[in-house]
Amino acid sequence: MGSIWGNHLKISIFGESHGPGIGVVIDGLPSGHALDMDAIRRFALRRAPGRTPWSTPRQEADVAEILSGVYEGRISGTPLAALIRNTDTRSADYRELGLKPRPGHADLTGMARYQGFQDPRGGGHFSGRLTAPLTFAGALCSQILLAKGIRIAAHIYEIAGIRDEAFNPVQPDTGRYAGLAEKLLPVLDDAAGQAMTEAVAAAGQNGDSAGGMIEAMIWGLPAGLGDPIFDGLESRLASLVFSIPAVKGLEFGSGFAAARMTGSEHNDIPLLQGKAIRFQTNNSGGIQGGISNGMPIVFRAAVKPTASIGREQTTINLATLSEDRLAVKGRHDPCIVPRAVPVVEAAAAVFALDLMLGAGLFSAG
Amino acid sequence: MGSIWGNHLKISIFGESHGPGIGVVIDGLPSGHALDMDAIRRFALRRAPGRTPWSTPRQEADVAEILSGVYEGRISGTPLAALIRNTDTRSADYRELGLKPRPGHADLTGMARYQGFQDPRGGGHFSGRLTAPLTFAGALCSQILLAKGIRIAAHIYEIAGIRDEAFNPVQPDTGRYAGLAEKLLPVLDDAAGQAMTEAVAAAGQNGDSAGGMIEAMIWGLPAGLGDPIFDGLESRLASLVFSIPAVKGLEFGSGFAAARMTGSEHNDIPLLQGKAIRFQTNNSGGIQGGISNGMPIVFRAAVKPTASIGREQTTINLATLSEDRLAVKGRHDPCIVPRAVPVVEAAAAVFALDLMLGAGLFSAG
Amino acid sequence: MGSIWGNHLKISIFGESHGPGIGVVIDGLPSGHALDMDAIRRFALRRAPGRTPWSTPRQEADVAEILSGVYEGRISGTPLAALIRNTDTRSADYRELGLKPRPGHADLTGMARYQGFQDPRGGGHFSGRLTAPLTFAGALCSQILLAKGIRIAAHIYEIAGIRDEAFNPVQPDTGRYAGLAEKLLPVLDDAAGQAMTEAVAAAGQNGDSAGGMIEAMIWGLPAGLGDPIFDGLESRLASLVFSIPAVKGLEFGSGFAAARMTGSEHNDIPLLQGKAIRFQTNNSGGIQGGISNGMPIVFRAAVKPTASIGREQTTINLATLSEDRLAVKGRHDPCIVPRAVPVVEAAAAVFALDLMLGAGLFSAG
Amino acid sequence: MGSIWGNHLKISIFGESHGPGIGVVIDGLPSGHALDMDAIRRFALRRAPGRTPWSTPRQEADVAEILSGVYEGRISGTPLAALIRNTDTRSADYRELGLKPRPGHADLTGMARYQGFQDPRGGGHFSGRLTAPLTFAGALCSQILLAKGIRIAAHIYEIAGIRDEAFNPVQPDTGRYAGLAEKLLPVLDDAAGQAMTEAVAAAGQNGDSAGGMIEAMIWGLPAGLGDPIFDGLESRLASLVFSIPAVKGLEFGSGFAAARMTGSEHNDIPLLQGKAIRFQTNNSGGIQGGISNGMPIVFRAAVKPTASIGREQTTINLATLSEDRLAVKGRHDPCIVPRAVPVVEAAAAVFALDLMLGAGLFSAG
């Protein structure tokens, strides 16, 4: 299986890229929140195709139709289902695609998993398009969290080796980080952003693609959330973030850099701010023993370069069982990192609302 | 909660470091396998304290008593429970510990999570000692997998910035990798191992500690295992690996390095070996779209430096609500990376057996 | 929560009676089965309103649109979502309904559960209409099971105290039982059916309603399915059957009658038929220790009388906080037992396919 | 699998009748409750063998050792594991038992489920002895619930056709019902109890056994607990009650009698008691739409007659594959209904605490 996530909030995602539609069922939402549908649309727009500096802006978002779980504009508490129709479902000739698996895609693994009965068109259920329902769910959860003072932000941390300024893990600059959602290229350092844009354009002109990293932060969560061992915060969030296609690495706080630190450098020293316990540093990313410590939760995800590239590649021909050549046709986004930023935020929001519900911090039944 | 993991195999872990005992219940095991208890003991011994070059070898393993699920030496198929008694349960004066939380530990988060009712002695349920039941479970799963030709190996990839030779992700050297389990310091390059030993000894003499990285590999798994989206292989394995204390980062295949590669570099090109589909490279770590592609599954975990260090640190005093100083007493292991190697292997084994059961590749009911 | 069921097959149901639509996501289906959509429509038609001898036949089934999980007419293996649009969504004046809870309905409990934010129109998420997605799922599962030789049948066992002939629990009459699905009133004894029809008509004319019992049988399942203790067959099937609105009792095999039998009467004696192990009787309903014994699985569900009745009843007025009178308007079905028969079959089918998948008897991944 | 139950509280049971021990892991308990171990022992004693009027009183309870999750006498909140050692683990000759399956037992189904590798001694994992860990868990949950004013009682409703007085489902007589736990034969009407005792003694002298029914009630729960559809209260409680060996039927409120009532008889009419909403009757057993309505939750379970009987029965010989005769040796309890009463109460307690935790009515994390 694999389409269901959550301990207290259950998210179930369905759909294929070129089938009738894709969607999500969200079960366990707290009742009563008045939905801001405009905010959800704006959130979804950030993930929409054609919205990067290196591509023609198309500005059309996938519009989700809410099928259930909302009554008179408020969340009713029963399962909320949302449907996004696929508009591009022409029955193109995908036979070549079925015969010549695209390197870096799930064409071969999907075939092995479903004995060849899977929908291969546009990657089917494995398509990056399936992040749209997750983004919808995250946009919705974000709103509910914001009403409790919990904020989430993410930015491009790196593209093609060019690095943005890092988030301040101890003292988030709430106004500045909130502004990232308004940017076409969500970076803190616009000069770095300009260099990224140029590097991606160069890769694209070369028939190639670029990868990068995304940094995200959740702040405003109380201390004491989560569970030890298998349901620690890192485990829960990792299971969600690694479900985003192209993510191949994840780290919390100092992450991989911690491997080269000493204990005296890495240990976060507690201090009192009034009666609140805070920490001088945040190398742990806000998590100790799998439980939140009240500091911002900080993590970084590595995104591999786009698998679809313009230049011809070697593959195998499943009909002739011999080596063959393949040129992936159509327009490809030479770097999907900017579009993945709201998806990572969405994952963080679903994770955080699930946590809050588990702690009984909403009056969920 | 958090003590239960698995889709098809369910692992439930319990215990506190200084309580009567720790243990595990494993439900869903395939019936019929004849247990090699010696092999399980040898596996457990690799995790035992005092078994590194920089410490006095103690060579005593925690002996697990099997309480159920085994009949006449074979796995019966009903839940298998194992108990490891704690021998060091003296009622020392832990009051200071409760009052002065140790930096880098879960003392404060545990207190927030359980409103102060948690067992604080030796870290309680958050203790690294709780990896012993997971290691037992993994040792047992490894045996069952090996009988199906599925192998798992892990080694120290890096300590204190000193790097070992990497695994060959395309063509595992089965004999050589199997030998790692016999080594006191499981590295491929013994010269690097010697340098690691010296670096750790230096950190320890300095009242400090070191972190590192562990690389692991699972090979022999068929293609087509796993599920898309939330139950992809990366998601499942990550939820388990991040449950190991001190792990703060995880990457698959090229991982974070993929962020700086181009698509033409990163895409693994398929090729035919007889009738089998293989790949020229293994940047994806054996996983595409969350599903196994038949190549080795390769991952690396970042381990933070040991939080318990000899030198005095600043903390807060919860009685006086003021800054205080703390020296963590007792002998501390200045680097837990070697002892974490079998734990990572155990996590990989539990993960792999759960996958195989999910695919109906054992006659489980 | 509550909208998700299953160990190996996961069913997630959403929707409200008067919202945009209701539906189901089914995850974990084995790939490759060619769908017979006509058979699914015929199955759904049996549950459709207005299809009993005591009401004007309307013969319109709810048509489910498949949104995902089917490719070129076959089950692809990825989540299958189906949507049934609600056509009767006029914004009638439900304010009275909100203020005067209907006796026997979930109006008050829904209000308590969702703090008054639930959709009250037509019972909202608690409406019997929500059995339509379950029926769709069951119709689909039935087809897949039939292809493996597993059959399911159900009939009205009793209405208003008038009893039908019972199923033969040892030797099912496959042809005769299969014919039940073709009948307007699914009974084995048509004379009893005629008496039931008259009793229900009389109750309806009296502004009242009738309840009854449904008997169902699954045959063709192998021995050895299920698990001891919490996932025994009775536990699994009960959790599904009790999710059907109006079901207030459930028994397996001899059920409540077993309470008055002696051990020597109740024990099913094994016997050999060729090399197969069968039993002389089937008092256990095909289940011992929670595990299937290869005999038909037989169970009976008690269905309470329809809560909506024509005659005036006492209730409370939530605005004035005083006693009030309520007459439930509109046409009511004075007995829903016949329409519940395919729903019980559907529950049995979902249960049985989940069991078969758990035993690895399909090549599910 | 099958050894794990619960949405918010997770119960995992392990063990075989004649293995080293049986036990339970309980995860998700709210922290802070001071355990009354004496009360737990008294609760366990009610389930202990040899404690009925028709058998020699042995008065020894199985003593559970708590392995984790309790610190300084209070529940810590981390998983609580308890172990009950088996004292009768002699390696008797069970070969005949393996060859001649006992009618009415899970000998054949266990063999089919585990391919013959299951522990057959004393029924192994299928033994009624496995209700001891559930009883321990229930005793513990009962205490926590009682501190919140939630009470549970159960009594023998019927044995061998002789019926006790029923509980008052609208107005529980708290003092009188609490006294049931003190009785050797937990009935309200001692004359009926005397008749039951004589009927059971007669069955036993005849080499036979008797079944019966148990009625249970939970009161003090708030309205609004539970979830619609698959996680309704009936579904959740049924999955737990049917996990008790020998239970073959279950009904809520009027249950099967509702099948013969009219809607005007069955509908529970709401009324105001001060500001509280109550109901005139309780035919629904306190549950509407799967959600609690604030009235007592009332249910009845049918218990089949003891399968082990003194008189000789026909069975098959698995070695010779021919009909054979079997006399089940040893002392058998001719009626297990009295000992099942505390087990049903325990199931109700586990269910009720899980519900309360799900509603956030404890400060669980």
Short mmCIF file of C-alpha atoms in Angstrom, two decimals, chain A residues 1-5 8 11-14 101-106 108-110 112-114 125-126 130 134 158-163 203 207-213 223-232 234-236 238-244 247-272 275 277 279-280 283-293 300-309 311 313-318 321-323, chain B residues 1-5 8 11-14 101-106 108-110 112-114 125-126 130 134 158-163 203 207-213 223-232 234-236 238-244 247-272 275 277 279-280 283-293 300-309 311 313-318 321-323:
data_model
loop_
_atom_site.label_atom_id
_atom_site.label_comp_id
_atom_site.label_asym_id
_atom_site.label_seq_id
_atom_site.Cartn_x
_atom_site.Cartn_y
_atom_site.Cartn_z
CA MET A 1 0.00 0.00 0.00
CA GLY A 2 1.50 3.31 0.90
CA SER A 3 -1.17 5.88 0.26
CA ILE A 4 -1.98 6.45 3.92
CA TRP A 5 0.05 8.40 6.48
CA HIS A 8 -3.88 10.97 14.55
CA ILE A 11 -3.91 11.34 4.89
CA SER A 12 -4.80 9.09 1.99
CA ILE A 13 -3.61 10.08 -1.52
CA PHE A 14 -4.84 8.67 -4.81
CA PRO A 101 12.05 2.90 -19.52
CA ARG A 102 13.32 6.42 -18.76
CA PRO A 103 16.55 6.45 -16.71
CA GLY A 104 16.08 7.89 -13.22
CA HIS A 105 12.30 7.33 -13.25
CA ALA A 106 10.16 4.66 -11.63
CA LEU A 108 11.00 -0.20 -14.30
CA THR A 109 10.28 -0.41 -10.61
CA GLY A 110 6.58 0.37 -11.15
CA ALA A 112 8.07 -4.85 -11.30
CA ARG A 113 5.76 -3.79 -8.47
CA TYR A 114 2.49 -4.03 -10.40
CA HIS A 125 0.88 7.20 -9.63
CA PHE A 126 4.65 7.88 -9.38
CA LEU A 130 0.87 13.47 -6.93
CA LEU A 134 -0.23 16.59 -0.39
CA GLU A 158 21.17 25.28 -2.41
CA ILE A 159 20.89 24.74 -6.17
CA ALA A 160 23.76 23.46 -8.32
CA GLY A 161 26.15 24.05 -5.44
CA ILE A 162 25.13 27.70 -4.94
CA ARG A 163 24.05 28.22 -1.36
CA ALA A 203 22.03 23.27 -17.37
CA GLY A 207 20.00 19.41 -22.22
CA ASP A 208 20.70 18.63 -18.57
CA SER A 209 19.25 19.38 -15.12
CA ALA A 210 20.23 20.50 -11.61
CA GLY A 211 19.47 19.38 -8.05
CA GLY A 212 19.64 21.14 -4.73
CA MET A 213 18.61 21.33 -1.11
CA ALA A 223 8.04 21.18 24.16
CA GLY A 224 7.09 17.58 24.91
CA LEU A 225 5.54 16.53 21.61
CA GLY A 226 6.34 13.19 20.04
CA ASP A 227 7.29 9.80 21.35
CA PRO A 228 10.46 7.88 21.96
CA ILE A 229 11.89 5.24 19.63
CA PHE A 230 9.79 4.52 16.53
CA ASP A 231 7.53 7.54 16.73
CA GLY A 232 10.17 10.10 17.44
CA GLU A 234 12.69 12.58 13.21
CA SER A 235 11.12 9.23 12.30
CA ARG A 236 7.69 10.67 11.69
CA ALA A 238 11.33 11.53 7.69
CA SER A 239 8.65 9.07 6.63
CA LEU A 240 6.72 11.99 5.17
CA VAL A 241 9.57 13.98 3.60
CA PHE A 242 11.06 10.90 1.91
CA SER A 243 7.65 10.32 0.32
CA ILE A 244 8.27 13.43 -1.81
CA VAL A 247 14.25 13.56 -2.02
CA LYS A 248 17.29 11.35 -1.34
CA GLY A 249 18.64 12.80 1.92
CA LEU A 250 17.38 14.40 5.11
CA GLU A 251 19.07 15.91 8.13
CA PHE A 252 17.92 17.58 11.35
CA GLY A 253 19.67 20.50 13.01
CA SER A 254 23.39 20.25 12.33
CA GLY A 255 22.70 16.94 10.61
CA PHE A 256 25.64 15.50 8.70
CA ALA A 257 27.88 18.30 9.98
CA ALA A 258 27.34 16.88 13.49
CA ALA A 259 29.40 13.87 12.43
CA ARG A 260 32.49 16.13 12.50
CA MET A 261 31.64 18.07 15.66
CA THR A 262 32.70 17.23 19.20
CA GLY A 263 30.21 16.73 22.00
CA SER A 264 31.12 20.03 23.61
CA GLU A 265 30.41 21.81 20.32
CA HIS A 266 27.20 19.94 19.54
CA ASN A 267 25.41 19.84 22.92
CA ASP A 268 22.75 22.54 23.10
CA ILE A 269 23.07 24.30 26.46
CA PRO A 270 19.73 25.09 28.17
CA LEU A 271 19.06 28.53 29.56
CA LEU A 272 16.16 30.30 31.24
CA LYS A 275 10.33 30.96 33.25
CA ILE A 277 13.50 26.93 29.07
CA PHE A 279 18.70 26.66 24.40
CA GLN A 280 21.77 28.69 23.44
CA ASN A 283 22.27 21.80 16.79
CA SER A 284 19.66 19.19 17.64
CA GLY A 285 17.10 20.84 15.34
CA GLY A 286 14.64 21.19 18.20
CA ILE A 287 14.47 17.46 18.93
CA GLN A 288 16.03 15.38 21.71
CA GLY A 289 15.16 11.74 22.25
CA GLY A 290 12.58 12.08 19.49
CA ILE A 291 10.67 14.74 21.48
CA SER A 292 10.33 18.47 20.78
CA ASN A 293 12.30 20.77 23.07
CA ARG A 300 17.17 20.04 5.27
CA ALA A 301 16.26 17.76 2.37
CA ALA A 302 18.48 16.84 -0.59
CA VAL A 303 16.70 16.88 -3.95
CA LYS A 304 18.24 14.95 -6.82
CA PRO A 305 18.47 16.58 -10.27
CA THR A 306 15.41 16.22 -12.54
CA ALA A 307 15.48 12.78 -14.14
CA SER A 308 13.85 13.95 -17.39
CA ILE A 309 16.57 15.59 -19.46
CA ARG A 311 19.78 14.92 -24.14
CA GLN A 313 20.39 8.58 -22.98
CA THR A 314 21.03 4.87 -23.14
CA THR A 315 18.27 2.57 -21.95
CA ILE A 316 17.00 -0.91 -22.73
CA ASN A 317 14.27 -1.87 -25.14
CA LEU A 318 11.90 -4.28 -23.39
CA LEU A 321 15.63 -7.04 -24.97
CA SER A 322 18.56 -5.05 -26.22
CA GLU A 323 20.26 -1.74 -25.57
CA MET B 1 3.21 5.93 21.84
CA GLY B 2 6.06 5.01 19.57
CA SER B 3 7.13 1.59 20.70
CA ILE B 4 5.63 -0.22 17.71
CA TRP B 5 6.97 -0.37 14.14
CA HIS B 8 3.70 -6.78 8.21
CA ILE B 11 8.12 -4.81 16.57
CA SER B 12 7.21 -3.50 20.02
CA ILE B 13 10.03 -2.37 22.33
CA PHE B 14 9.79 -1.71 26.06
CA PRO B 101 19.38 18.14 32.96
CA ARG B 102 22.35 16.89 30.96
CA PRO B 103 22.99 18.91 27.76
CA GLY B 104 22.41 16.91 24.59
CA HIS B 105 20.26 14.31 26.37
CA ALA B 106 16.49 13.83 26.47
CA LEU B 108 14.25 17.94 29.57
CA THR B 109 12.16 16.64 26.68
CA GLY B 110 11.31 13.46 28.58
CA ALA B 112 7.99 17.70 29.24
CA ARG B 113 6.54 14.63 27.52
CA TYR B 114 5.68 12.69 30.68
CA HIS B 125 13.35 4.69 28.15
CA PHE B 126 15.51 7.15 26.16
CA LEU B 130 17.05 0.37 24.38
CA LEU B 134 16.17 -3.82 18.42
CA GLU B 158 33.64 8.18 8.99
CA ILE B 159 34.72 9.15 12.53
CA ALA B 160 35.95 12.61 13.48
CA GLY B 161 36.29 13.47 9.78
CA ILE B 162 38.43 10.42 8.96
CA ARG B 163 36.78 8.45 6.18
CA ALA B 203 38.89 13.48 22.17
CA GLY B 207 37.01 15.28 28.13
CA ASP B 208 35.19 15.43 24.84
CA SER B 209 33.63 13.07 22.28
CA ALA B 210 33.43 12.37 18.53
CA GLY B 211 30.69 11.61 16.00
CA GLY B 212 30.70 9.95 12.62
CA MET B 213 28.82 8.22 9.86
CA ALA B 223 13.00 -5.71 -7.66
CA GLY B 224 9.43 -4.49 -7.08
CA LEU B 225 9.33 -4.34 -3.27
CA GLY B 226 7.78 -1.39 -1.49
CA ASP B 227 5.00 1.03 -2.26
CA PRO B 228 4.72 4.49 -3.73
CA ILE B 229 4.34 7.68 -1.70
CA PHE B 230 4.13 7.19 2.09
CA ASP B 231 5.35 3.60 2.18
CA GLY B 232 8.25 3.99 -0.16
CA GLU B 234 13.17 5.46 1.89
CA SER B 235 10.22 6.42 4.11
CA ARG B 236 10.03 3.04 5.80
CA ALA B 238 14.09 6.28 7.53
CA SER B 239 11.39 5.88 10.17
CA LEU B 240 13.39 3.00 11.61
CA VAL B 241 16.93 4.42 11.30
CA PHE B 242 15.94 7.76 12.85
CA SER B 243 14.61 5.81 15.83
CA ILE B 244 18.23 4.97 16.72
CA VAL B 247 21.17 9.58 14.30
CA LYS B 248 20.56 13.08 12.90
CA GLY B 249 20.90 12.54 9.14
CA LEU B 250 20.19 9.88 6.54
CA GLU B 251 20.86 9.62 2.82
CA PHE B 252 20.24 7.01 0.13
CA GLY B 253 22.61 6.29 -2.75
CA SER B 254 24.41 9.49 -3.70
CA GLY B 255 22.25 11.28 -1.14
CA PHE B 256 23.31 14.85 -0.40
CA ALA B 257 25.95 14.66 -3.11
CA ALA B 258 23.11 14.25 -5.62
CA ALA B 259 22.18 17.89 -4.91
CA ARG B 260 25.31 18.92 -6.81
CA MET B 261 25.08 16.42 -9.65
CA THR B 262 23.38 16.92 -13.00
CA GLY B 263 20.64 14.63 -14.26
CA SER B 264 22.93 13.05 -16.83
CA GLU B 265 25.40 12.21 -14.05
CA HIS B 266 22.82 10.98 -11.56
CA ASN B 267 20.47 8.89 -13.71
CA ASP B 268 21.29 5.19 -13.36
CA ILE B 269 21.34 3.64 -16.85
CA PRO B 270 19.69 0.20 -17.07
CA LEU B 271 21.44 -2.66 -18.82
CA LEU B 272 20.77 -6.32 -19.44
CA LYS B 275 17.74 -11.71 -18.86
CA ILE B 277 17.86 -5.93 -15.62
CA PHE B 279 22.04 -0.68 -13.71
CA GLN B 280 25.45 0.74 -14.65
CA ASN B 283 23.18 6.68 -7.47
CA SER B 284 19.59 5.98 -6.50
CA GLY B 285 20.68 3.56 -3.77
CA GLY B 286 18.60 0.79 -5.29
CA ILE B 287 15.31 2.67 -4.99
CA GLN B 288 13.22 4.46 -7.63
CA GLY B 289 9.75 5.81 -6.88
CA GLY B 290 10.02 4.22 -3.44
CA ILE B 291 10.34 0.73 -4.98
CA SER B 292 13.39 -1.56 -5.06
CA ASN B 293 15.09 -1.91 -8.45
CA ARG B 300 24.41 6.38 5.20
CA ALA B 301 23.48 7.68 8.66
CA ALA B 302 25.06 10.62 10.48
CA VAL B 303 25.73 9.98 14.17
CA LYS B 304 26.16 12.96 16.47
CA PRO B 305 29.01 12.99 19.02
CA THR B 306 28.28 11.35 22.38
CA ALA B 307 26.34 13.79 24.53
CA SER B 308 27.90 12.59 27.81
CA ILE B 309 31.30 14.21 28.08
CA ARG B 311 34.27 18.18 30.94
CA GLN B 313 29.11 22.08 31.09
CA THR B 314 26.60 24.80 31.80
CA THR B 315 23.02 23.75 32.49
CA ILE B 316 20.07 24.97 34.49
CA ASN B 317 19.07 23.97 37.99
CA LEU B 318 15.37 23.14 38.02
CA LEU B 321 15.62 28.00 38.44
CA SER B 322 19.05 29.40 37.81
CA GLU B 323 22.14 28.64 35.77
#
